[in-house]
Amino acid sequence: MDLIEIGKNILKKINSLGYDAYIVGGAVRDFILQKEIHDLDLTTNMPLSLLSEHFTIKENGSDYESVTIVMENYSFEITHFRRDIEYTDHRHPKVELVDNFFIDSTRRDFTINALAMDSTGEILDFHDGLKDLQDKVIKTIGDPFLRFTEDALRILRGLYFASKLDFEIESNTLFAMVDKKELLATLSKERLYQYFIKILYADTDRGIRYINELNLFQYIPKFKRWLNLVDKNMKQEDLIYYYYLHKHDYPMSPTKEQVKISNILDTLLKTDDSYTLYKNKDYYFKFKDILRHFGCDIIGRDKKIEAFPILSDKDLSLSKEEIASYFDGKDKALAIENVLRAILNNELENDKEAIKKFILK
């Protein structure tokens, strides 16, 4: 049984209890477009507190009147019908619960995302979303200038859907995007990054063309620069390292691990020191494509690694523990490094007695 059918069964159960419920948003849009559906969202006027009496529930966002129904090993987020009363920081709305889906539908961003499906499979369309799907158009519900002022993320969402679906953005909607583009600077770097990735790796480059042609990233310059540095051939998880090695800066707040890897890659580009290459060879092999992109001599370094007398610290004839036993404090680590450097530079034979003699001289 597919997701839509399981979802419709949930709707039927809610309907039997005397409440309205619908499948909404992207799943309905993609169902009509005959695209693969990976998840679907539900909405209802049934008090969410009552759902646990009839379904297996996971709490996931009480502030937004949202929970998750688990059925047949699938998870379905379900929200109560609501309307947005007031927006703060061009992003987060204060909400009021309502009993009518039409009112709920008017708060959604684009006409093609405001479609709903009932338990019989009938499509509810209050905003001409079906026509816009047919015409392949992205258009906001209501005044686009107001919708983007309310929530600046809708600008990026519009660009993403244009890229994903290869749809044209309706002229008034596009004009409002240009007019309100400075509001993108109010979004968190994490949100910007999330949709930057979505737009970049979407099925088409339509969104990227809109961004470049209309300078839509004017007020988020790091992401504007980043867009000009990357392409879809790069791995998503590597993008931040490309940016760092170009700019020695980060377009978003990096994790400690990302900072560590950035510094290692920077070091590997600046030196072909045998010890540095040996200690970081796992990173070298993992990020070889990035290093090659920045002019690293991959052939030469591959040959250098192949010629190393040892492949790992475990290959030492005199173990690190044994070497360390001859020294105190910080001298232990320094002694081990000196031994490794000498062996890797072919200045010392990897022989127990030779190493002892080396460290005791």
Coordinates of C-alpha atoms in Angstrom, one line a residue:
M1 CA 0.0 0.0 0.0
D2 CA 1.4 3.4 -1.0
L3 CA 1.7 6.5 1.2
I4 CA -1.4 8.2 -0.4
E5 CA -3.6 5.2 0.4
I6 CA -2.3 4.9 4.0
G7 CA -2.9 8.6 4.4
K8 CA -6.4 8.3 3.0
N9 CA -7.1 5.5 5.6
I10 CA -6.1 8.0 8.4
L11 CA -8.4 10.6 6.9
K12 CA -11.3 8.0 6.8
K13 CA -10.7 7.2 10.5
I14 CA -10.8 10.9 11.5
N15 CA -13.9 11.4 9.3
S16 CA -15.6 8.5 11.1
L17 CA -15.1 10.4 14.4
G18 CA -16.9 13.4 13.0
Y19 CA -14.0 15.6 11.9
D20 CA -12.6 16.9 8.7
A21 CA -9.1 15.9 7.5
Y22 CA -7.0 16.2 4.4
I23 CA -3.7 15.4 2.8
V24 CA -2.1 18.7 1.9
G25 CA 0.8 20.4 0.3
G26 CA 3.6 18.9 -1.7
A27 CA 2.3 15.4 -1.7
V28 CA -0.9 16.4 -3.4
R29 CA 1.0 18.5 -5.9
D30 CA 3.4 15.7 -6.7
F31 CA 0.6 13.1 -6.9
I32 CA -1.1 15.3 -9.6
L33 CA 2.2 15.7 -11.4
Q34 CA 2.8 11.9 -11.1
K35 CA 6.0 12.4 -9.3
E36 CA 7.4 10.0 -6.6
I37 CA 6.1 10.9 -3.1
H38 CA 8.4 10.4 -0.1
D39 CA 6.3 11.8 2.7
L40 CA 3.0 13.5 3.1
D41 CA 1.4 16.0 5.5
L42 CA -2.1 15.9 7.0
T43 CA -4.3 18.6 8.5
T44 CA -7.5 18.4 10.5
N45 CA -9.9 20.2 12.8
M46 CA -9.8 17.3 15.2
P47 CA -8.3 18.3 18.5
L48 CA -4.8 16.8 18.4
S49 CA -5.1 15.8 22.0
L50 CA -7.8 13.3 21.0
L51 CA -5.6 11.6 18.3
S52 CA -3.7 9.5 20.8
E53 CA -7.0 7.7 21.6
H54 CA -7.2 6.4 18.1
F55 CA -3.6 6.5 16.6
T56 CA 0.0 5.9 17.6
I57 CA 1.3 9.4 18.2
K58 CA 4.7 11.0 18.5
E59 CA 4.9 14.6 19.9
N60 CA 6.9 16.8 17.6
G61 CA 5.8 20.4 17.9
S62 CA 3.2 21.4 20.4
D63 CA 3.9 25.1 19.8
Y64 CA 2.6 24.7 16.2
E65 CA -0.2 22.3 17.1
S66 CA 1.5 19.5 15.3
V67 CA 2.1 15.8 16.1
T68 CA 3.1 12.8 14.1
I69 CA 0.9 9.8 13.5
V70 CA 2.8 6.5 13.0
M71 CA 1.0 3.9 10.8
E72 CA 2.4 0.9 9.0
N73 CA 6.0 2.0 9.8
Y74 CA 5.4 5.4 8.2
S75 CA 5.2 8.7 9.9
F76 CA 2.7 11.4 9.0
E77 CA 2.8 14.9 10.4
I78 CA -0.6 16.3 11.1
T79 CA -1.5 19.8 12.1
H80 CA -4.6 21.5 13.2
F81 CA -6.3 23.9 10.8
R82 CA -5.0 27.3 11.7
R83 CA -4.4 30.8 10.4
D84 CA -1.4 33.1 10.8
I85 CA -2.3 36.2 12.8
E86 CA 1.0 38.1 13.0
Y87 CA 4.5 37.5 11.8
T88 CA 7.7 38.3 13.8
D89 CA 11.2 38.8 12.3
H90 CA 9.8 38.2 8.7
R91 CA 9.7 34.5 9.5
H92 CA 7.7 33.2 12.5
P93 CA 3.9 33.5 12.7
K94 CA 1.6 33.6 15.7
V95 CA -1.2 31.2 15.0
E96 CA -4.8 30.8 15.8
L97 CA -6.7 27.5 15.5
V98 CA -9.7 27.5 13.2
D99 CA -12.3 24.9 12.2
N100 CA -12.3 25.6 8.4
F101 CA -9.7 24.3 5.9
F102 CA -10.3 27.2 3.5
I103 CA -9.0 29.6 6.1
D104 CA -6.0 27.3 6.6
S105 CA -5.3 27.2 2.9
T106 CA -5.0 30.9 2.6
R107 CA -2.0 31.0 4.9
R108 CA 0.0 28.7 2.6
D109 CA 2.7 30.1 0.3
F110 CA 2.0 29.2 -3.3
T111 CA -1.1 28.1 -5.1
I112 CA 0.3 24.8 -6.1
N113 CA 1.1 24.0 -2.4
A114 CA -2.4 24.8 -1.2
L115 CA -4.1 21.8 -2.8
A116 CA -5.7 19.2 -0.6
M117 CA -7.0 15.7 -1.0
D118 CA -9.9 14.2 1.0
S119 CA -10.4 10.6 1.9
T120 CA -12.1 9.8 -1.4
G121 CA -9.3 11.2 -3.4
E122 CA -11.1 14.4 -4.4
I123 CA -8.9 17.4 -4.8
L124 CA -9.8 20.7 -3.1
D125 CA -8.5 23.7 -4.9
F126 CA -9.5 27.1 -3.6
H127 CA -6.7 29.2 -5.2
D128 CA -6.5 27.9 -8.9
G129 CA -3.5 25.7 -8.0
L130 CA -4.6 23.1 -10.6
K131 CA -4.5 25.7 -13.3
D132 CA -1.1 26.9 -12.2
L133 CA 0.2 23.3 -12.2
Q134 CA -1.1 22.9 -15.8
D135 CA 0.4 26.2 -16.8
K136 CA 3.7 25.4 -14.9
V137 CA 3.6 28.6 -12.9
I138 CA 4.8 29.5 -9.4
K139 CA 2.4 32.1 -7.9
T140 CA 1.8 33.2 -4.3
I141 CA -1.6 33.1 -2.7
G142 CA -2.7 36.7 -2.3
D143 CA -0.4 39.7 -2.4
P144 CA 3.1 38.5 -3.1
F145 CA 4.7 41.6 -1.5
L146 CA 2.8 40.9 1.7
R147 CA 3.6 37.1 1.6
F148 CA 7.3 37.7 1.3
T149 CA 7.3 40.4 3.9
E150 CA 5.6 38.0 6.3
D151 CA 8.0 35.2 5.6
A152 CA 11.2 35.8 3.7
L153 CA 11.9 32.1 3.4
R154 CA 9.1 32.0 0.8
I155 CA 11.4 33.7 -1.7
L156 CA 13.8 30.8 -1.5
R157 CA 11.0 28.3 -1.5
G158 CA 9.7 29.8 -4.7
L159 CA 13.1 29.6 -6.3
Y160 CA 13.4 26.0 -5.2
F161 CA 10.1 24.9 -6.6
A162 CA 10.9 26.7 -9.9
S163 CA 14.1 24.6 -10.0
K164 CA 12.6 21.4 -8.8
L165 CA 9.6 21.5 -11.2
D166 CA 11.1 23.6 -14.0
F167 CA 8.2 26.1 -13.5
E168 CA 8.2 29.7 -14.4
I169 CA 7.7 32.2 -11.6
E170 CA 4.6 34.4 -12.3
S171 CA 5.7 38.0 -13.1
N172 CA 4.1 39.7 -10.1
T173 CA 5.5 37.1 -7.8
L174 CA 8.9 37.5 -9.3
F175 CA 8.7 41.3 -9.1
A176 CA 7.9 41.0 -5.4
M177 CA 10.9 38.6 -4.9
V178 CA 13.2 41.3 -6.3
D179 CA 11.5 44.0 -4.3
K180 CA 11.8 42.1 -1.0
K181 CA 15.2 40.4 -1.6
E182 CA 16.9 42.3 1.2
L183 CA 14.7 40.4 3.7
L184 CA 16.8 37.3 2.9
A185 CA 19.4 38.8 5.1
T186 CA 17.1 38.3 8.1
L187 CA 17.1 34.5 7.7
S188 CA 19.4 32.3 9.7
K189 CA 22.5 31.0 8.0
E190 CA 21.2 27.5 8.6
R191 CA 17.9 28.2 6.7
L192 CA 19.8 29.9 3.9
Y193 CA 22.1 26.9 3.7
Q194 CA 19.2 24.4 3.6
Y195 CA 17.6 26.1 0.7
F196 CA 20.9 27.0 -1.0
I197 CA 21.5 23.2 -1.2
K198 CA 17.9 22.5 -2.4
I199 CA 18.2 25.0 -5.2
L200 CA 21.7 24.0 -6.2
Y201 CA 20.9 20.3 -6.4
A202 CA 17.4 20.5 -7.8
D203 CA 16.5 18.9 -11.2
T204 CA 17.0 22.1 -13.1
D205 CA 19.0 25.4 -12.8
R206 CA 16.0 27.7 -13.3
G207 CA 16.2 29.0 -9.7
I208 CA 19.9 29.7 -10.1
R209 CA 19.3 31.6 -13.3
Y210 CA 16.7 33.7 -11.6
I211 CA 19.1 34.4 -8.7
N212 CA 21.9 35.5 -11.1
E213 CA 19.9 37.4 -13.6
L214 CA 18.0 39.4 -10.9
N215 CA 20.7 39.6 -8.3
L216 CA 18.4 38.0 -5.8
F217 CA 21.3 37.2 -3.4
Q218 CA 22.5 40.8 -3.3
Y219 CA 22.0 41.1 0.4
I220 CA 23.5 37.6 1.3
P221 CA 26.9 38.1 -0.4
K222 CA 28.5 35.0 1.0
F223 CA 25.9 32.8 -0.6
K224 CA 26.1 34.8 -3.8
R225 CA 29.8 34.2 -3.9
W226 CA 29.3 30.5 -3.0
L227 CA 26.9 30.0 -5.8
N228 CA 29.6 31.1 -8.3
L229 CA 32.1 28.6 -6.8
V230 CA 30.2 25.4 -7.0
D231 CA 28.3 23.1 -9.3
K232 CA 26.3 19.9 -9.0
N233 CA 29.3 17.7 -9.6
M234 CA 30.5 18.5 -6.1
K235 CA 29.3 16.5 -3.1
Q236 CA 26.9 18.4 -0.9
E237 CA 28.9 17.7 2.2
D238 CA 32.0 19.1 0.5
L239 CA 30.7 22.5 -0.4
I240 CA 31.7 24.3 2.7
Y241 CA 35.3 23.2 2.2
Y242 CA 35.4 24.5 -1.3
Y243 CA 34.2 27.8 0.0
Y244 CA 36.7 27.9 2.8
L245 CA 39.7 27.0 0.6
H246 CA 38.6 29.8 -1.8
K247 CA 37.8 32.5 0.8
H248 CA 39.3 31.3 4.1
D249 CA 35.9 32.1 5.6
Y250 CA 32.6 30.2 6.1
P251 CA 29.2 31.1 4.6
M252 CA 27.5 29.6 7.7
S253 CA 28.5 28.6 11.2
P254 CA 30.7 25.6 10.9
T255 CA 30.9 22.6 13.3
K256 CA 34.1 21.8 15.1
E257 CA 34.6 18.9 12.7
Q258 CA 34.2 21.1 9.7
V259 CA 36.7 23.6 11.1
K260 CA 39.1 20.7 11.7
I261 CA 38.8 19.3 8.2
S262 CA 39.1 22.8 6.6
N263 CA 42.4 23.4 8.4
I264 CA 43.7 20.0 7.5
L265 CA 42.9 20.5 3.8
D266 CA 44.5 23.9 3.9
T267 CA 47.6 22.4 5.3
L268 CA 47.7 19.6 2.8
L269 CA 47.5 22.2 0.0
K270 CA 50.4 24.2 1.5
T271 CA 52.9 21.4 2.1
D272 CA 53.9 18.0 0.8
D273 CA 55.8 17.2 4.0
S274 CA 55.8 13.4 4.4
Y275 CA 54.8 13.4 8.1
T276 CA 51.9 15.8 7.5
L277 CA 50.7 13.7 4.6
Y278 CA 51.1 10.5 6.6
K279 CA 49.1 11.7 9.6
N280 CA 46.4 13.1 7.4
K281 CA 46.3 10.5 4.6
D282 CA 42.7 9.4 5.4
Y283 CA 41.6 13.0 4.8
Y284 CA 43.8 13.2 1.7
F285 CA 42.1 10.2 0.1
K286 CA 38.6 11.3 1.1
F287 CA 39.0 14.8 -0.2
K288 CA 41.3 14.2 -3.1
D289 CA 38.9 15.7 -5.6
I290 CA 38.9 19.0 -3.6
L291 CA 42.6 19.1 -3.4
R292 CA 43.0 18.4 -7.1
H293 CA 40.6 21.2 -7.8
F294 CA 43.0 23.6 -6.0
G295 CA 46.0 22.4 -8.0
C296 CA 47.4 19.8 -5.6
D297 CA 49.9 17.4 -7.2
I298 CA 47.8 14.3 -6.8
I299 CA 50.0 12.0 -8.8
G300 CA 53.2 13.0 -6.9
R301 CA 51.5 12.7 -3.5
D302 CA 50.0 9.3 -4.4
K303 CA 53.5 8.0 -5.3
K304 CA 54.8 9.5 -2.1
I305 CA 52.3 7.7 0.0
E306 CA 52.9 4.4 -1.9
A307 CA 56.6 4.7 -1.1
F308 CA 56.1 5.2 2.7
P309 CA 58.0 2.5 4.7
I310 CA 55.1 2.1 7.0
L311 CA 51.3 2.4 6.4
S312 CA 50.3 3.1 10.0
D313 CA 51.7 3.6 13.5
K314 CA 51.0 -0.1 14.2
D315 CA 53.8 -0.9 11.7
L316 CA 56.5 0.5 13.9
S317 CA 58.9 -2.1 15.0
L318 CA 59.2 -0.4 18.4
S319 CA 55.6 0.5 19.5
K320 CA 54.6 4.1 20.3
E321 CA 54.1 2.9 23.9
E322 CA 57.7 1.6 24.1
I323 CA 59.1 4.8 22.6
A324 CA 57.1 6.9 25.0
S325 CA 58.4 4.8 28.0
Y326 CA 61.8 6.4 27.6
F327 CA 60.5 9.9 28.0
D328 CA 58.4 12.1 30.3
G329 CA 55.6 14.6 29.7
K330 CA 55.4 16.4 26.4
D331 CA 58.7 14.8 25.3
K332 CA 56.8 11.5 24.7
A333 CA 54.7 12.9 21.8
L334 CA 57.7 14.7 20.4
A335 CA 59.9 11.6 20.5
I336 CA 57.2 9.6 18.6
E337 CA 56.9 12.3 16.0
N338 CA 60.6 12.5 15.5
V339 CA 60.8 8.7 15.0
L340 CA 58.0 8.8 12.5
R341 CA 59.5 11.7 10.6
A342 CA 62.8 10.0 10.4
I343 CA 61.4 6.7 9.1
L344 CA 59.1 8.4 6.6
N345 CA 62.0 10.5 5.3
N346 CA 64.1 7.3 5.0
E347 CA 66.6 8.6 7.5
L348 CA 65.9 5.8 10.0
E349 CA 65.3 2.1 9.4
N350 CA 62.1 0.7 10.8
D351 CA 64.0 -1.7 13.1
K352 CA 63.6 -2.0 16.8
E353 CA 67.3 -1.7 17.7
A354 CA 67.8 1.1 15.2
I355 CA 64.9 3.1 16.7
K356 CA 66.2 2.5 20.3
K357 CA 69.6 3.8 19.2
F358 CA 67.9 6.8 17.5
I359 CA 65.9 7.9 20.6
L360 CA 68.7 7.3 23.1
K361 CA 71.5 9.1 21.2

